[in-house]
Amino acid sequence: MLKFIKHHMTTIDGIELFPLISFLIFFIFFLGLFVHVFKMKKAHVEDMSNMPLSEEPVQPRQNQ
Amino acid sequence: MKLEKFSYDNQIVKMFLFATILWGVVGMLVGVIAALQIFIPEMNFGTSWLTFGRIRPLHTNAVIFAFVGNGIFAGVYYSLQRLLKTRMWSDKLSRINFWGWQLIIVSAALTLPLGITSGKEYAELEWPIDIAIAGIWVVFGWNMFATILKRRERHLYVAIWFYIATFVTVAVLHIFNSFEMPVNFLKSYSAYAGVQDALVQWWYGHNAVAFFLTTPYLGLMYYFIPKASGRPVYSYRLSIIHFWALIFIYIWAGPHHLLYTALPDWAQSLGTVFSLMLIAPSWGGMLNGLLTLRGAWDKVRDEPILKFFVVAVTCYGMSTLEGPLLSLKNVNAISHYTDWTIAHVHIGGLGWNGFLTFGMVYFLIPKLFNTKLHSKRLANVHFWIGTLGILFYALPMYWAGFTQALMWKQFRPEGMLLYPNFLETVIQLKPMYAMRAFGGTLFLIGALLMVYNVVKTVKVGSFVANEDAEAPALEGKYKSHAGENWHRWIERRPVQMLVGSLVVILIGGIVEIIPTMLISENVPTINAVQPYTPLELEGRDIYIREGCNNCHSQMIRPFRDEVARYGEYSKAGEFVYDHPFLWGSKRTGPDLHRVGNKYPDSWHFHHMLDPRTMSPGSLMPPYPWLFENELSMDDTEKKISVMRTLGVPYEEGYETQAVADLQAQARGIQASLAEDDLEISENMEIIALIAYLQRLGTDISNPEFTESNQGSESAAN
């Protein structure tokens, strides 16, 4: 009876690569995201977080 | 620096806000009626239009699409203009968005009680309305994008990314889940069948929660909490991680609604893993919202708006911890089909969406009408009544869920079920159901206090339809500087942001759905499984019309207690001709997948006429109209040919014989009822329904039951 719920997709060639590829996509994506976030300039972060509060548009700063 | 003068469109915000309040009250009222019906079946007042099976989708659709939907538009139209320092691109499109959406809501409110439904949870609306939804949604997105393109603010604040992702994803979900083939103007069949339909439906259903009830409201959270507390968001860096992680991961989690069902094992595991990962971004978002208030907690003490926001975000955190826990297979084995799920969604619905909306209303109404809120005290009372309402709703439901699951699974030492009668486990819950209805009523009373407060505020205020503002124009060219990274680049480019979000959500969708679509081995064929006869097909449509699947599942999980209670567990191959699938997600009544041939026809006859004659104390409403309405055979031929187009193997030209076959089978049932002294014309709807119920789950007990899947018995162990 178990054959009705097991062995799905076992007939696909190279199926064992799928989880590996998924893992790599995620790992690399999030690694890149974290690197980017930590490299952000403090001044820019502050500008962005104050956006809802300021009635003025954010002025592009020099020497960011 | 030359300042340009322009004005914000407050008129559209006001319209959406009033619609939010109106539909909120309507949706909650329908919810209270449904809550009462669950333990007092007479609360349908004897009409078919108000039976629970039809009222429940009305409640869910009203709350999700009418209350929260209008709330999204109100909040987006207010914050988008201010964050971009520009008026909406087109007042006309804003108005089309508004009136179109209200028309859709009204058509939903008319069709659902009439039993016009596609039978798919949260996607019940029939195909013409589906097309209208897609159209209005595109109008909204178009207006939003054109506004973004003519902005006076270079960078897009995080709230706007959430709005963009919401627009893109809801469009994709809605379109893919609404593939259906019309039979007539108000009836269609899902293009997918069985397991595939279930997978697509819950990929949609779960992500409706994610991208309609969560992402837009997170955008509103990132705008309104800083606004209301006068403090910038706790961590902008965290909000970036929150955004990308959330939209990347959420889309994969749908299969957690189908654990232990006939869905392939790999897909179930996928759903579980991703659901667990979701804790991280969700809690990141919750902490980001709550920590925004650090150093401002004294304000929370006397500002009802902030109180609402704090409880809303806390409920968001609770829901998003609970969701992943419910996705663990061992927890889901207990929770699934019980009221635990109902408790879970209401922590989200009442707490997160409801309270965030209330906070937004109290914040916006005085702003729009240029005055102070009529009564802060009343708003505080609303807050406390609402909070009590949430507790009185959720706690009894948790209790009910646990109680019922444990009773279902209880065996006697001799090895029989301790509670073989399903009804015993339902009767047990009546006090909890009564308490839940009380909690819902409290929540509704709170909302009515808000209505009063808003009316009084509006009366003294003076509305400014066009609020003047000024800002410098955006310089045409932006000099990017050395060392700028890709994210700064994307923050300035809404179109790329849209494409980026689309790619991210499609990855999850594709990996989940394509394999199941393409590979026939995923659904082992069972030779004995045959298409429904015309009469059974008509009966199945009555089952869908009456919304039976709102209380009865058709999916027996492979557990000892379920097999003992209902019979052989359900196999994927048994559902290949089910357009749409009817697995259900809640068991207020027992599972029906193996109900076929369990009782005589006369039992079903009595039971549908008055459930309590067969099951004393039953909470099911009677269905007398099935005994008064003649079965319409106008579309029988069309239904057969539509089903054939969708891949159900009716022979070419069978439709010409369908009606004759239908009548012959109906006469057979009429005769079997007559043996038990029950006289009824063979043309009544009840006959078709009995035919369908008697067919359910019987195919595999057919003596020629073999399967043509490659794989030997030994490999299956």
PDB file of C-alpha atoms in Angstrom, chain B residues 29-166:
ATOM      1  CA  LEU B  29     -21.346  40.729  12.066  1.00  0.00           C
ATOM      2  CA  VAL B  30     -21.477  37.828   9.595  1.00  0.00           C
ATOM      3  CA  GLY B  31     -18.704  36.202  11.623  1.00  0.00           C
ATOM      4  CA  VAL B  32     -20.758  36.456  14.804  1.00  0.00           C
ATOM      5  CA  ILE B  33     -23.772  34.920  13.029  1.00  0.00           C
ATOM      6  CA  ALA B  34     -21.596  32.044  11.781  1.00  0.00           C
ATOM      7  CA  ALA B  35     -20.164  31.568  15.289  1.00  0.00           C
ATOM      8  CA  LEU B  36     -23.705  31.306  16.695  1.00  0.00           C
ATOM      9  CA  GLN B  37     -24.807  28.876  13.974  1.00  0.00           C
ATOM     10  CA  ILE B  38     -22.078  26.445  14.919  1.00  0.00           C
ATOM     11  CA  PHE B  39     -23.792  25.626  18.189  1.00  0.00           C
ATOM     12  CA  ILE B  40     -27.327  26.838  17.391  1.00  0.00           C
ATOM     13  CA  PRO B  41     -28.127  25.450  13.911  1.00  0.00           C
ATOM     14  CA  GLU B  42     -31.497  27.289  13.911  1.00  0.00           C
ATOM     15  CA  MET B  43     -29.585  30.550  13.492  1.00  0.00           C
ATOM     16  CA  ASN B  44     -29.831  30.105   9.726  1.00  0.00           C
ATOM     17  CA  PHE B  45     -33.503  31.121  10.175  1.00  0.00           C
ATOM     18  CA  GLY B  46     -34.533  28.218   7.975  1.00  0.00           C
ATOM     19  CA  THR B  47     -33.277  29.810   4.759  1.00  0.00           C
ATOM     20  CA  SER B  48     -30.732  28.336   2.404  1.00  0.00           C
ATOM     21  CA  TRP B  49     -29.040  31.724   1.929  1.00  0.00           C
ATOM     22  CA  LEU B  50     -27.912  31.940   5.532  1.00  0.00           C
ATOM     23  CA  THR B  51     -26.749  28.365   6.164  1.00  0.00           C
ATOM     24  CA  PHE B  52     -23.296  28.013   7.610  1.00  0.00           C
ATOM     25  CA  GLY B  53     -21.877  26.452   4.444  1.00  0.00           C
ATOM     26  CA  ARG B  54     -22.679  29.637   2.527  1.00  0.00           C
ATOM     27  CA  ILE B  55     -22.171  32.156   5.340  1.00  0.00           C
ATOM     28  CA  ARG B  56     -18.686  30.985   6.198  1.00  0.00           C
ATOM     29  CA  PRO B  57     -17.157  31.912   2.796  1.00  0.00           C
ATOM     30  CA  LEU B  58     -19.102  35.171   2.979  1.00  0.00           C
ATOM     31  CA  HIS B  59     -17.453  35.929   6.330  1.00  0.00           C
ATOM     32  CA  THR B  60     -13.926  35.035   5.177  1.00  0.00           C
ATOM     33  CA  ASN B  61     -14.255  36.964   1.912  1.00  0.00           C
ATOM     34  CA  ALA B  62     -15.802  39.989   3.649  1.00  0.00           C
ATOM     35  CA  VAL B  63     -13.051  40.164   6.240  1.00  0.00           C
ATOM     36  CA  ILE B  64     -10.126  39.443   3.910  1.00  0.00           C
ATOM     37  CA  PHE B  65     -11.067  41.279   0.744  1.00  0.00           C
ATOM     38  CA  ALA B  66     -13.583  43.870   1.929  1.00  0.00           C
ATOM     39  CA  PHE B  67     -12.268  44.882   5.355  1.00  0.00           C
ATOM     40  CA  VAL B  68      -8.525  44.285   4.992  1.00  0.00           C
ATOM     41  CA  GLY B  69      -8.589  44.945   1.235  1.00  0.00           C
ATOM     42  CA  ASN B  70     -10.029  48.422   1.677  1.00  0.00           C
ATOM     43  CA  GLY B  71      -7.674  48.925   4.612  1.00  0.00           C
ATOM     44  CA  ILE B  72      -4.722  48.190   2.322  1.00  0.00           C
ATOM     45  CA  PHE B  73      -5.913  50.706  -0.256  1.00  0.00           C
ATOM     46  CA  ALA B  74      -6.625  53.377   2.357  1.00  0.00           C
ATOM     47  CA  GLY B  75      -3.188  52.995   3.927  1.00  0.00           C
ATOM     48  CA  VAL B  76      -1.333  52.730   0.625  1.00  0.00           C
ATOM     49  CA  TYR B  77      -3.044  55.749  -0.944  1.00  0.00           C
ATOM     50  CA  TYR B  78      -2.235  57.821   2.146  1.00  0.00           C
ATOM     51  CA  SER B  79       1.366  56.774   2.735  1.00  0.00           C
ATOM     52  CA  LEU B  80       2.471  56.386  -0.887  1.00  0.00           C
ATOM     53  CA  GLN B  81       1.699  60.007  -1.738  1.00  0.00           C
ATOM     54  CA  ARG B  82       3.556  61.281   1.304  1.00  0.00           C
ATOM     55  CA  LEU B  83       6.559  59.018   0.974  1.00  0.00           C
ATOM     56  CA  LEU B  84       6.994  60.001  -2.660  1.00  0.00           C
ATOM     57  CA  LYS B  85       6.099  63.676  -2.206  1.00  0.00           C
ATOM     58  CA  THR B  86       3.615  63.581  -5.036  1.00  0.00           C
ATOM     59  CA  ARG B  87      -0.093  63.225  -5.723  1.00  0.00           C
ATOM     60  CA  MET B  88      -1.419  59.912  -7.070  1.00  0.00           C
ATOM     61  CA  TRP B  89      -0.749  59.748 -10.788  1.00  0.00           C
ATOM     62  CA  SER B  90      -4.405  59.681 -11.789  1.00  0.00           C
ATOM     63  CA  ASP B  91      -7.432  60.625  -9.731  1.00  0.00           C
ATOM     64  CA  LYS B  92      -9.564  58.805 -12.269  1.00  0.00           C
ATOM     65  CA  LEU B  93      -7.700  55.508 -11.777  1.00  0.00           C
ATOM     66  CA  SER B  94      -7.962  55.952  -8.008  1.00  0.00           C
ATOM     67  CA  ARG B  95     -11.744  56.281  -8.368  1.00  0.00           C
ATOM     68  CA  ILE B  96     -11.967  53.268 -10.694  1.00  0.00           C
ATOM     69  CA  ASN B  97      -9.949  51.321  -8.128  1.00  0.00           C
ATOM     70  CA  PHE B  98     -12.390  52.367  -5.404  1.00  0.00           C
ATOM     71  CA  TRP B  99     -15.722  51.805  -7.140  1.00  0.00           C
ATOM     72  CA  GLY B 100     -14.523  48.664  -8.910  1.00  0.00           C
ATOM     73  CA  TRP B 101     -13.443  47.130  -5.638  1.00  0.00           C
ATOM     74  CA  GLN B 102     -16.757  47.984  -3.946  1.00  0.00           C
ATOM     75  CA  LEU B 103     -18.667  46.477  -6.876  1.00  0.00           C
ATOM     76  CA  ILE B 104     -16.652  43.270  -6.543  1.00  0.00           C
ATOM     77  CA  ILE B 105     -17.477  43.156  -2.840  1.00  0.00           C
ATOM     78  CA  VAL B 106     -21.173  43.671  -3.504  1.00  0.00           C
ATOM     79  CA  SER B 107     -21.200  40.952  -6.153  1.00  0.00           C
ATOM     80  CA  ALA B 108     -19.479  38.626  -3.673  1.00  0.00           C
ATOM     81  CA  ALA B 109     -22.090  39.477  -1.053  1.00  0.00           C
ATOM     82  CA  LEU B 110     -24.826  38.620  -3.561  1.00  0.00           C
ATOM     83  CA  THR B 111     -23.396  35.449  -5.081  1.00  0.00           C
ATOM     84  CA  LEU B 112     -22.002  33.627  -2.039  1.00  0.00           C
ATOM     85  CA  PRO B 113     -25.299  33.369  -0.101  1.00  0.00           C
ATOM     86  CA  LEU B 114     -26.931  32.115  -3.323  1.00  0.00           C
ATOM     87  CA  GLY B 115     -24.458  29.238  -3.345  1.00  0.00           C
ATOM     88  CA  ILE B 116     -22.604  30.505  -6.404  1.00  0.00           C
ATOM     89  CA  THR B 117     -19.113  29.380  -5.540  1.00  0.00           C
ATOM     90  CA  SER B 118     -16.088  27.693  -7.064  1.00  0.00           C
ATOM     91  CA  GLY B 119     -15.563  25.741  -3.850  1.00  0.00           C
ATOM     92  CA  LYS B 120     -11.929  26.800  -3.361  1.00  0.00           C
ATOM     93  CA  GLU B 121     -11.197  28.380   0.003  1.00  0.00           C
ATOM     94  CA  TYR B 122     -10.691  32.176  -0.139  1.00  0.00           C
ATOM     95  CA  ALA B 123     -11.096  31.916  -3.916  1.00  0.00           C
ATOM     96  CA  GLU B 124     -14.799  31.057  -3.859  1.00  0.00           C
ATOM     97  CA  LEU B 125     -15.859  33.820  -6.208  1.00  0.00           C
ATOM     98  CA  GLU B 126     -16.920  32.665  -9.650  1.00  0.00           C
ATOM     99  CA  TRP B 127     -15.068  33.355 -12.862  1.00  0.00           C
ATOM    100  CA  PRO B 128     -16.624  36.683 -13.996  1.00  0.00           C
ATOM    101  CA  ILE B 129     -15.805  38.184 -10.588  1.00  0.00           C
ATOM    102  CA  ASP B 130     -12.298  36.674 -10.775  1.00  0.00           C
ATOM    103  CA  ILE B 131     -11.716  38.529 -14.029  1.00  0.00           C
ATOM    104  CA  ALA B 132     -13.008  41.768 -12.493  1.00  0.00           C
ATOM    105  CA  ILE B 133     -10.664  41.330  -9.519  1.00  0.00           C
ATOM    106  CA  ALA B 134      -7.699  40.902 -11.850  1.00  0.00           C
ATOM    107  CA  GLY B 135      -8.714  44.034 -13.785  1.00  0.00           C
ATOM    108  CA  ILE B 136      -9.151  46.254 -10.737  1.00  0.00           C
ATOM    109  CA  TRP B 137      -5.921  44.928  -9.241  1.00  0.00           C
ATOM    110  CA  VAL B 138      -4.071  45.936 -12.403  1.00  0.00           C
ATOM    111  CA  VAL B 139      -5.644  49.411 -12.197  1.00  0.00           C
ATOM    112  CA  PHE B 140      -4.332  49.705  -8.643  1.00  0.00           C
ATOM    113  CA  GLY B 141      -0.836  48.571  -9.646  1.00  0.00           C
ATOM    114  CA  TRP B 142      -0.758  50.799 -12.687  1.00  0.00           C
ATOM    115  CA  ASN B 143      -1.758  53.832 -10.633  1.00  0.00           C
ATOM    116  CA  MET B 144       0.806  52.964  -7.966  1.00  0.00           C
ATOM    117  CA  PHE B 145       3.608  52.487 -10.473  1.00  0.00           C
ATOM    118  CA  ALA B 146       2.877  55.626 -12.431  1.00  0.00           C
ATOM    119  CA  THR B 147       2.916  57.507  -9.111  1.00  0.00           C
ATOM    120  CA  ILE B 148       6.271  55.974  -8.211  1.00  0.00           C
ATOM    121  CA  LEU B 149       7.692  56.983 -11.576  1.00  0.00           C
ATOM    122  CA  LYS B 150       6.721  60.638 -11.167  1.00  0.00           C
ATOM    123  CA  ARG B 151       7.990  60.836  -7.582  1.00  0.00           C
ATOM    124  CA  ARG B 152       9.934  63.698  -6.026  1.00  0.00           C
ATOM    125  CA  GLU B 153      11.817  61.465  -3.632  1.00  0.00           C
ATOM    126  CA  ARG B 154      14.757  59.570  -5.074  1.00  0.00           C
ATOM    127  CA  HIS B 155      14.786  56.547  -2.798  1.00  0.00           C
ATOM    128  CA  LEU B 156      11.916  54.222  -2.093  1.00  0.00           C
ATOM    129  CA  TYR B 157      11.189  53.724   1.596  1.00  0.00           C
ATOM    130  CA  VAL B 158      10.831  50.103   2.752  1.00  0.00           C
ATOM    131  CA  ALA B 159       7.030  50.331   3.035  1.00  0.00           C
ATOM    132  CA  ILE B 160       6.832  50.860  -0.716  1.00  0.00           C
ATOM    133  CA  TRP B 161       8.839  47.722  -1.419  1.00  0.00           C
ATOM    134  CA  PHE B 162       6.246  45.802   0.533  1.00  0.00           C
ATOM    135  CA  TYR B 163       3.487  47.428  -1.530  1.00  0.00           C
ATOM    136  CA  ILE B 164       5.252  46.507  -4.775  1.00  0.00           C
ATOM    137  CA  ALA B 165       5.767  42.888  -3.717  1.00  0.00           C
ATOM    138  CA  THR B 166       2.125  42.718  -2.639  1.00  0.00           C
TER     139      THR B 166
END
